[in-house]
CSV table of C-alpha atoms and ligand atoms in Angstrom, one decimal:
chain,number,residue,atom,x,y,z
K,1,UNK,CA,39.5,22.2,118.5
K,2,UNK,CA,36.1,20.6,118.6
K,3,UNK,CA,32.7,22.4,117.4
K,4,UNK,CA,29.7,23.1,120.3
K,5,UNK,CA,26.0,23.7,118.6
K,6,UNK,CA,25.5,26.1,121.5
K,7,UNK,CA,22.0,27.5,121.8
K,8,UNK,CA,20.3,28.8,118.9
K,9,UNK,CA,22.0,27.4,115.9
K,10,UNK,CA,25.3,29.1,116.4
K,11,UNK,CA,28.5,26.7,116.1
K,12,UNK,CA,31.2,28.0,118.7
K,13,UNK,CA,34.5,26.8,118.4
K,14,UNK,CA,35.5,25.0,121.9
K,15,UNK,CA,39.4,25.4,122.6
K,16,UNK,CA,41.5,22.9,124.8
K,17,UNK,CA,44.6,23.4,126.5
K,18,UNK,CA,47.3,22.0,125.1
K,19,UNK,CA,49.8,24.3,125.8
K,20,UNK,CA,51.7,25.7,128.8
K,21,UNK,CA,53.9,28.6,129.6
K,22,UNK,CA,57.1,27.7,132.6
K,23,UNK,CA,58.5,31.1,133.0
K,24,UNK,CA,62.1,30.1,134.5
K,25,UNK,CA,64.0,33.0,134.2
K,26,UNK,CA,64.0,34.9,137.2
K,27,UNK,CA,67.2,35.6,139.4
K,28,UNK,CA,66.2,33.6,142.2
K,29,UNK,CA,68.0,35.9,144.3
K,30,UNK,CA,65.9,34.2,147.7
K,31,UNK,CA,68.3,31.4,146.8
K,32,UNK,CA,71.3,32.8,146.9
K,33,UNK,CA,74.8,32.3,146.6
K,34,UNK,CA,73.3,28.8,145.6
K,35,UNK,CA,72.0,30.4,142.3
K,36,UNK,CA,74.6,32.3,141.5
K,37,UNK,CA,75.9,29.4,139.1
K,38,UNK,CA,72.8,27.2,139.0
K,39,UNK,CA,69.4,28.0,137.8
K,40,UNK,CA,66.7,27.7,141.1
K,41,UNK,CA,64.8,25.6,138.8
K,42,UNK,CA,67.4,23.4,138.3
K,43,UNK,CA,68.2,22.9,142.3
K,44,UNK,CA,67.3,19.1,143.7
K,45,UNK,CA,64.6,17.6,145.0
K,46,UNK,CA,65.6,14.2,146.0
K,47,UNK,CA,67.1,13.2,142.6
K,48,UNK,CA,65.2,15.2,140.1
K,49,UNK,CA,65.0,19.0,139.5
K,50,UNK,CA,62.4,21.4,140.2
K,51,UNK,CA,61.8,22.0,136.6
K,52,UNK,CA,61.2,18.3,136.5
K,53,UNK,CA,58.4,18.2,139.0
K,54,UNK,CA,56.8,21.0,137.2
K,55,UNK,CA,56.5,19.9,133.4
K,56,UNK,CA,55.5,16.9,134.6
K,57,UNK,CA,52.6,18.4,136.5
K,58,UNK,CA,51.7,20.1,132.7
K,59,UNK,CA,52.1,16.6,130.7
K,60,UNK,CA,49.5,15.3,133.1
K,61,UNK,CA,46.9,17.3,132.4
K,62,UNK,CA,47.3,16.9,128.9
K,63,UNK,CA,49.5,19.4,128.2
K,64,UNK,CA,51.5,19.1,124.7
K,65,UNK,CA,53.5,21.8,124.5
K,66,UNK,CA,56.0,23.8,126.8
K,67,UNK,CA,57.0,27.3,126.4
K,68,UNK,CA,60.0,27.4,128.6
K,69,UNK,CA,60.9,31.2,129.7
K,70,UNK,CA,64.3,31.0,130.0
K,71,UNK,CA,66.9,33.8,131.3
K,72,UNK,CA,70.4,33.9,130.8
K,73,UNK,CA,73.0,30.9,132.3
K,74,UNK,CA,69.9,29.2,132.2
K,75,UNK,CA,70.7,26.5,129.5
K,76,UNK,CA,71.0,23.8,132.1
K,77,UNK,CA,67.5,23.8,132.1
K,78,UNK,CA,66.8,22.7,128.2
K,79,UNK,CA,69.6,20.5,128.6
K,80,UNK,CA,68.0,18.4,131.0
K,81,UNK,CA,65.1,18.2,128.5
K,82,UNK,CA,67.8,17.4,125.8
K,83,UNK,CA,69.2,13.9,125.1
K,84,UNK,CA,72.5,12.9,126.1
K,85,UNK,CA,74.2,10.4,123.9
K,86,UNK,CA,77.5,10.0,125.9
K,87,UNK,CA,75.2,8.8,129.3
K,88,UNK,CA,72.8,7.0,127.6
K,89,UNK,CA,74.7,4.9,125.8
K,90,UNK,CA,77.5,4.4,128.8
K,91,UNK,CA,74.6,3.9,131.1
K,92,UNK,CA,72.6,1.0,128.4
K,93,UNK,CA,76.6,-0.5,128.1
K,94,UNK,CA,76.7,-0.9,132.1
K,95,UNK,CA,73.3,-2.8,131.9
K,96,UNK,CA,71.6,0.4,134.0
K,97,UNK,CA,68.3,-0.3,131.6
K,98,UNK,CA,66.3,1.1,134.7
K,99,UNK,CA,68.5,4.8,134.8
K,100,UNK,CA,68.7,4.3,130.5
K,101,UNK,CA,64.8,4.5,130.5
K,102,UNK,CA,64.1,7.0,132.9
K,103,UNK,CA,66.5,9.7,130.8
K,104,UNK,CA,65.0,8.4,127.9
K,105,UNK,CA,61.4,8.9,129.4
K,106,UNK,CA,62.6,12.6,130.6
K,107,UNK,CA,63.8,13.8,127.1
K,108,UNK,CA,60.7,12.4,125.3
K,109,UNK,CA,58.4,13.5,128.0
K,110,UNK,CA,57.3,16.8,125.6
K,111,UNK,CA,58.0,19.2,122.9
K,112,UNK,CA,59.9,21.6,124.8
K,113,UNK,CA,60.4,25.4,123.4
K,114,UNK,CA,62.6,28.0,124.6
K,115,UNK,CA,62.3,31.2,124.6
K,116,UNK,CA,64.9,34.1,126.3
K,117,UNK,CA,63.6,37.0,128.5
K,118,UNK,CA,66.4,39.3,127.8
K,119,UNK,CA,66.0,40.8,131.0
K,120,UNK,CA,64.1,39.6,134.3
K,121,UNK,CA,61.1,42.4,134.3
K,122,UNK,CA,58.6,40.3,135.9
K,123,UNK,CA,56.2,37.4,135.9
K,124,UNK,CA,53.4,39.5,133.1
K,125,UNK,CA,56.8,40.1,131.2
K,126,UNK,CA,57.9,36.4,131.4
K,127,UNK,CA,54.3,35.3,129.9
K,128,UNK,CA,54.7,37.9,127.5
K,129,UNK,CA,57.6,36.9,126.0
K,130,UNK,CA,55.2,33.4,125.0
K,131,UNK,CA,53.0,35.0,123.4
K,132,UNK,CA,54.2,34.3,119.7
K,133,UNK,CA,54.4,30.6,120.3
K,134,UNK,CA,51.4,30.4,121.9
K,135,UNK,CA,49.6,32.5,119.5
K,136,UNK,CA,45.6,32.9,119.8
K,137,UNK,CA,45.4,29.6,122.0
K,138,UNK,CA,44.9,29.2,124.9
K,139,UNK,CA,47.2,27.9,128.2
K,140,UNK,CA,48.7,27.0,131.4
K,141,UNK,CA,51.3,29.3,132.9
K,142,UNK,CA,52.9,27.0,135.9
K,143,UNK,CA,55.4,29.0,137.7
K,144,UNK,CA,59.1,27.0,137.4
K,145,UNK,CA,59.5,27.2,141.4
K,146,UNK,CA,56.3,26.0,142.4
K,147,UNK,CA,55.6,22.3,143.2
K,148,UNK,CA,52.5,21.0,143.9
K,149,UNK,CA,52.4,17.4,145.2
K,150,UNK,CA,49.1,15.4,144.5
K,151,UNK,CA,48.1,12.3,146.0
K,152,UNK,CA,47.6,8.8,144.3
K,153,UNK,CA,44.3,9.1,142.5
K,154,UNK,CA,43.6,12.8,142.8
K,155,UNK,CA,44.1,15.1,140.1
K,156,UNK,CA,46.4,17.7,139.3
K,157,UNK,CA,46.5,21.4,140.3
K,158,UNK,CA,46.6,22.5,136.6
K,159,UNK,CA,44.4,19.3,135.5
K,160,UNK,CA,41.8,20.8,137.5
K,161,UNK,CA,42.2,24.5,135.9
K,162,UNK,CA,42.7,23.2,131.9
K,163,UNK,CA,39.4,20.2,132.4
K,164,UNK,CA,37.2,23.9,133.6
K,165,UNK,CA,38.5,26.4,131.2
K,166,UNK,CA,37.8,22.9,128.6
K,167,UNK,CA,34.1,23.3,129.5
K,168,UNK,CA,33.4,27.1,130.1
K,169,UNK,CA,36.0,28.3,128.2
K,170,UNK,CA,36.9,30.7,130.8
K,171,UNK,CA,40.2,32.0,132.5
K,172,UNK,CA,40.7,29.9,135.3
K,173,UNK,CA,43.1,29.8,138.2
K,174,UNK,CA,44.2,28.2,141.4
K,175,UNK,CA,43.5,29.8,144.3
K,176,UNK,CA,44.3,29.0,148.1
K,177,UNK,CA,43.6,30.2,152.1
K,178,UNK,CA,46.5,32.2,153.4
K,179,UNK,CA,46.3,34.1,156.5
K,180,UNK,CA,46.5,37.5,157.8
K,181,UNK,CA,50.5,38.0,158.2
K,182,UNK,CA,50.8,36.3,154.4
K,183,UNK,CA,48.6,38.2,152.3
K,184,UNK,CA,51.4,40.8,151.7
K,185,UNK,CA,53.1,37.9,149.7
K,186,UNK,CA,50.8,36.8,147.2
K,187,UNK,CA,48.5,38.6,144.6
K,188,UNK,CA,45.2,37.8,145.8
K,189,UNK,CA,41.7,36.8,144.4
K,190,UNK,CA,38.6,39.1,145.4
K,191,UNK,CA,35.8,36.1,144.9
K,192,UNK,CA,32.4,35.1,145.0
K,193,UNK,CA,32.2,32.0,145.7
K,194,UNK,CA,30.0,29.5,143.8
K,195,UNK,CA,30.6,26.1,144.7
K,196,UNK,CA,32.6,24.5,147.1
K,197,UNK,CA,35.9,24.4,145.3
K,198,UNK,CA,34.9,26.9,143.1
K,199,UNK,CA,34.6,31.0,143.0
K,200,UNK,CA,33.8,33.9,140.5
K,201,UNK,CA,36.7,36.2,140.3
K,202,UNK,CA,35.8,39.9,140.9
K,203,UNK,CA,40.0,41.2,140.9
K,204,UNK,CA,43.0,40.9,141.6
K,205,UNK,CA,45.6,42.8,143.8
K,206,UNK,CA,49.1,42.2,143.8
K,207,UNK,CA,51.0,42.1,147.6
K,208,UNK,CA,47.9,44.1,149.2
K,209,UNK,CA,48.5,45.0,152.9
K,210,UNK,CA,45.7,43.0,155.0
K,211,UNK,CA,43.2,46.1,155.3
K,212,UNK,CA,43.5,46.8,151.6
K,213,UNK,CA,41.5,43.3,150.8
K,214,UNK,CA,39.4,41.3,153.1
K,215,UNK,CA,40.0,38.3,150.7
K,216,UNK,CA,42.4,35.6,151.5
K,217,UNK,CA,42.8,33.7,149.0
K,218,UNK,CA,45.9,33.9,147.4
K,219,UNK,CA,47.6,32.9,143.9
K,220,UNK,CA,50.1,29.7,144.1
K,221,UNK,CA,51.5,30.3,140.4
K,222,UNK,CA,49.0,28.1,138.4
K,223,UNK,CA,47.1,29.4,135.8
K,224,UNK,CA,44.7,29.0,132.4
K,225,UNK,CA,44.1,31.7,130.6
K,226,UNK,CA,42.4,32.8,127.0
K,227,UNK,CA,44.9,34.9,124.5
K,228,UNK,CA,43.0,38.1,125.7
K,229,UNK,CA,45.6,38.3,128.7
K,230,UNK,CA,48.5,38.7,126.1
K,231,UNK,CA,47.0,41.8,124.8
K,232,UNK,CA,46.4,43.2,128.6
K,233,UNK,CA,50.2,42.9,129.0
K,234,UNK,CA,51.3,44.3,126.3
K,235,UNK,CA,49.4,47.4,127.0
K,236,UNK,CA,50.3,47.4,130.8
K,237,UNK,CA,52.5,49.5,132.4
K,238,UNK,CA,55.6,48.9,134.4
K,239,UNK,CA,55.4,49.0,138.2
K,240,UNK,CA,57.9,50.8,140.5
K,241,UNK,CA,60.5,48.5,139.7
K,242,UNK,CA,60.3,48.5,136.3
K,243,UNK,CA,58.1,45.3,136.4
K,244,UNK,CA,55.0,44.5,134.5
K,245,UNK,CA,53.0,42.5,137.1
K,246,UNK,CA,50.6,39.3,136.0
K,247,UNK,CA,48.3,40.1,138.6
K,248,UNK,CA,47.5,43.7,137.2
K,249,UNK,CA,46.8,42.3,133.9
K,250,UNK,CA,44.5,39.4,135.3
K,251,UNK,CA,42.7,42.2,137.0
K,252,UNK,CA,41.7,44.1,134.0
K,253,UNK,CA,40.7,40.9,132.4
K,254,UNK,CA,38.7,39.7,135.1
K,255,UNK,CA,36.8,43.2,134.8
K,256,UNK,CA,36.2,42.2,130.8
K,257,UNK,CA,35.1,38.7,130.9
K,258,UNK,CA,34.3,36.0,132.9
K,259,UNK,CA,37.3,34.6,135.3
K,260,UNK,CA,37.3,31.5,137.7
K,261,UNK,CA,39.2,30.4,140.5
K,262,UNK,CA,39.3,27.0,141.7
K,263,UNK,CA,41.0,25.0,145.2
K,264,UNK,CA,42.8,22.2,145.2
K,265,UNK,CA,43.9,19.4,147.2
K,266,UNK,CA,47.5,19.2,146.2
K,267,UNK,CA,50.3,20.2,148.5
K,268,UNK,CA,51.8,23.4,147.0
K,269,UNK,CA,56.0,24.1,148.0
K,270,UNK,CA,57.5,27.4,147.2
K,271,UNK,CA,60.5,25.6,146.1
K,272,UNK,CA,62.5,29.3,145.0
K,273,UNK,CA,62.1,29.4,149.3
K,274,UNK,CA,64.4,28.0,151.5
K,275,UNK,CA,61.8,27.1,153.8
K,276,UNK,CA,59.6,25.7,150.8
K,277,UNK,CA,62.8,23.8,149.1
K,278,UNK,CA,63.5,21.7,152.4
K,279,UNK,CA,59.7,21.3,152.8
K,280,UNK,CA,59.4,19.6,148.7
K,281,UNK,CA,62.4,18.0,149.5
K,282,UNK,CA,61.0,16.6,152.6
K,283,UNK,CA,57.4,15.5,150.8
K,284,UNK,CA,58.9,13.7,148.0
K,285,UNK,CA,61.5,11.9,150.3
K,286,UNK,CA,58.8,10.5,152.6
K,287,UNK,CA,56.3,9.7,149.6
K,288,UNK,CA,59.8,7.9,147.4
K,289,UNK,CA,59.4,4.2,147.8
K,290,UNK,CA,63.2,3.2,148.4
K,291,UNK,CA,63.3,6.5,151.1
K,292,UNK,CA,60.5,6.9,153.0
K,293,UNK,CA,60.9,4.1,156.0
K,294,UNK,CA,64.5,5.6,156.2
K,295,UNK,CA,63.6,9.6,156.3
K,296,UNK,CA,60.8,8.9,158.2
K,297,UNK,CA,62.3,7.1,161.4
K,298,UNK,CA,65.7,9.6,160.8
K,299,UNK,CA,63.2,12.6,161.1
K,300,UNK,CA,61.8,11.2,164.3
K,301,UNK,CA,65.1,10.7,165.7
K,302,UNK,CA,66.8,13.5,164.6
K,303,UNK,CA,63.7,15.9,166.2
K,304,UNK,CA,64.0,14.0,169.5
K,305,UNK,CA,67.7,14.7,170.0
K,306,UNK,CA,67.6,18.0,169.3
K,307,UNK,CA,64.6,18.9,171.8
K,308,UNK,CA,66.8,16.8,174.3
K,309,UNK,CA,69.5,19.3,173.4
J,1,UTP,P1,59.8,34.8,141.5
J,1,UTP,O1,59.5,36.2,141.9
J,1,UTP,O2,59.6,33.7,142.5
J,1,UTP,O3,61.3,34.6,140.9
J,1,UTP,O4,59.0,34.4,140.2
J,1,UTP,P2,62.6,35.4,141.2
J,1,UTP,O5,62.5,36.8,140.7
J,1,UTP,O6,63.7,34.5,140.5
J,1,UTP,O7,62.7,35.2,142.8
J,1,UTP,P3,63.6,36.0,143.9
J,1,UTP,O8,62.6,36.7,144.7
J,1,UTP,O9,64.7,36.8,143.2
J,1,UTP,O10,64.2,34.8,144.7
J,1,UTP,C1,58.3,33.3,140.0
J,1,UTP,C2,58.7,32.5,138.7
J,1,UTP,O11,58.7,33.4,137.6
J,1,UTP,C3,60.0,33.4,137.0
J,1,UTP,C4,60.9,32.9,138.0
J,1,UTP,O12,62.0,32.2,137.4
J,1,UTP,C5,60.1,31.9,138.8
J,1,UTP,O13,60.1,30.6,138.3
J,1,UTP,N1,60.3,34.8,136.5
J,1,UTP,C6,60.2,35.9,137.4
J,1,UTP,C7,60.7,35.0,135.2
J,1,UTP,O14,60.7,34.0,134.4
J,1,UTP,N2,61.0,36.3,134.8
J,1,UTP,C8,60.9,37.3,135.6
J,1,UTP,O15,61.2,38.5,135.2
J,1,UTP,C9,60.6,37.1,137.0
């Protein structure tokens, strides 16, 4: 925490976000039979998991530590995290320094905290269950499905959100164009907008029909927010399904203070998606030095054949 002499002579206290909330505890059941046994978060994308692709998006934009929301069978997840003496020290016997230091680099990569969701009741549940780690601070929440792929140079999805909420202070989250048939899928951002990458949030509405909103810019599942939100949850009620929704929560606070949404230039995969899972995969493959001359002309070839076909 560092001290602003704001106008007048009044000292207020400037927060930074240093902490993050993965909920990770859903039942993927989009994903099924595959995760029946294995967590979604823990499915592959080219030879890391999800989860992987996700904390390190957090540690990049100086993120220290992660509140990971975790259901149950999920313990594959903070095992990943964990060290693993056996491997490590079989793998530094073999001479494999290069495999020895990428574990090594995973496990040390940050302080990871786990926290159970007793029962899947929804995303504004999920978060909730952070809340006494997290305390009065502020933070992330990145959804544990979500992959967002940024090019060389550019910076993150949530590097963008936690460097704005650093200088206004102000709930802040990532927003992008959907059209007409996909608004039903996303909660979705009434703006104004104020600059070119950047809006005023008005509300939110979870899964609107398309003539409920003419907004359509949708929620990818990265977020900053201040403490406030936590007691907004706590005092929301459960939707149909017994669920208690982020995006009604995020409403209300939007209506209390100011809230910010912000684009990005990042590719965003819906990785708990078959669709989105084949697309990351596909990303990564073509972007991974020792795969990407291969994929690439096997794509080409494997797309003419089957048009021949
Ligand atoms: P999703 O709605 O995509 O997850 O939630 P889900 O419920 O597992 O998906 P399907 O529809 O059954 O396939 C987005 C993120 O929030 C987590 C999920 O693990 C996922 O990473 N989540 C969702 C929780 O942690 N707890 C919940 O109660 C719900």
């Amino acid at each position: 925490m560092f001290l602003d002499l704001g106008s007048g002579n009044t000292r207020k206290p400037m927060h930074k976000v240093k902490k993050a909330i993965i909920p990770a505890a859903g039942l993927g059941t989009r994903f099924l039979p595959a995760t029946k046994t294995v967590p979604k978060e823990m499915l592959t994308i080219v030879d890391a998991p999800i989860i992987f692709y996700v904390v390190e998006e957090a540690i990049r934009a100086g993120i220290e530590d992660i509140v990971l929301i975790q259901g149950r069978g999920k313990t594959a997840i903070e095992d990943f995290f964990d060290t693993s003496y056996e491997l490590e020290d079989k793998l530094q016997k073999d001479g494999k320094i290069h495999l020895f230091e990428r574990l090594v680099k995973i496990r040390e990569m940050a302080n990871i905290i786990s926290v159970r969701q007793k029962q899947p009741l929804g995303l504004g549940h999920a978060v909730l269950c952070g809340e006494k780690v997290v305390g009065r601070d502020p933070f992330a929440v990145l959804l544990g499905d979500e992959i967002m792929v940024s090019r060389a140079g550019e910076p993150t999805t949530t590097e963008i959100l936690a460097s704005h909420f650093n200088s206004t202070q102000s709930s802040t989250v990532a927003v992008m164009q959907v059209s007409d048939q996909e608004v039903s899928k996303y909660g979705i951002a009434d703006v104004i907008p104020l600059k070119e990458s950047l809006f005023k949030v008005k509300g939110f509405i979870e899964k609107p029909k398309p003539h409920q909103t003419t907004s359509r810019w949708a929620l990818p599942g990265r977020y900053v927010f201040t403490s406030e939100i936590f007691s907004l949850l706590k005092s929301s009620t459960p939707g149909v399904l017994g669920e208690i929704q982020l995006t009604d929560s995020m409403n209300e606070l939007a209506k209390k203070a100011d809230f910010f949404a912000a684009t990005f230039s990042s590719e965003r995969h819906d990785a708990g998606d078959k669709f989105g899972y084949l697309k990351a995969n596909i990303e990564i493959g073509l972007r991974h030095p020792e795969l990407q001359v291969e994929l690439k002309n096997y794509l080409i070839q494997i797309a003419k054949k089957l048009e021949q076909q």
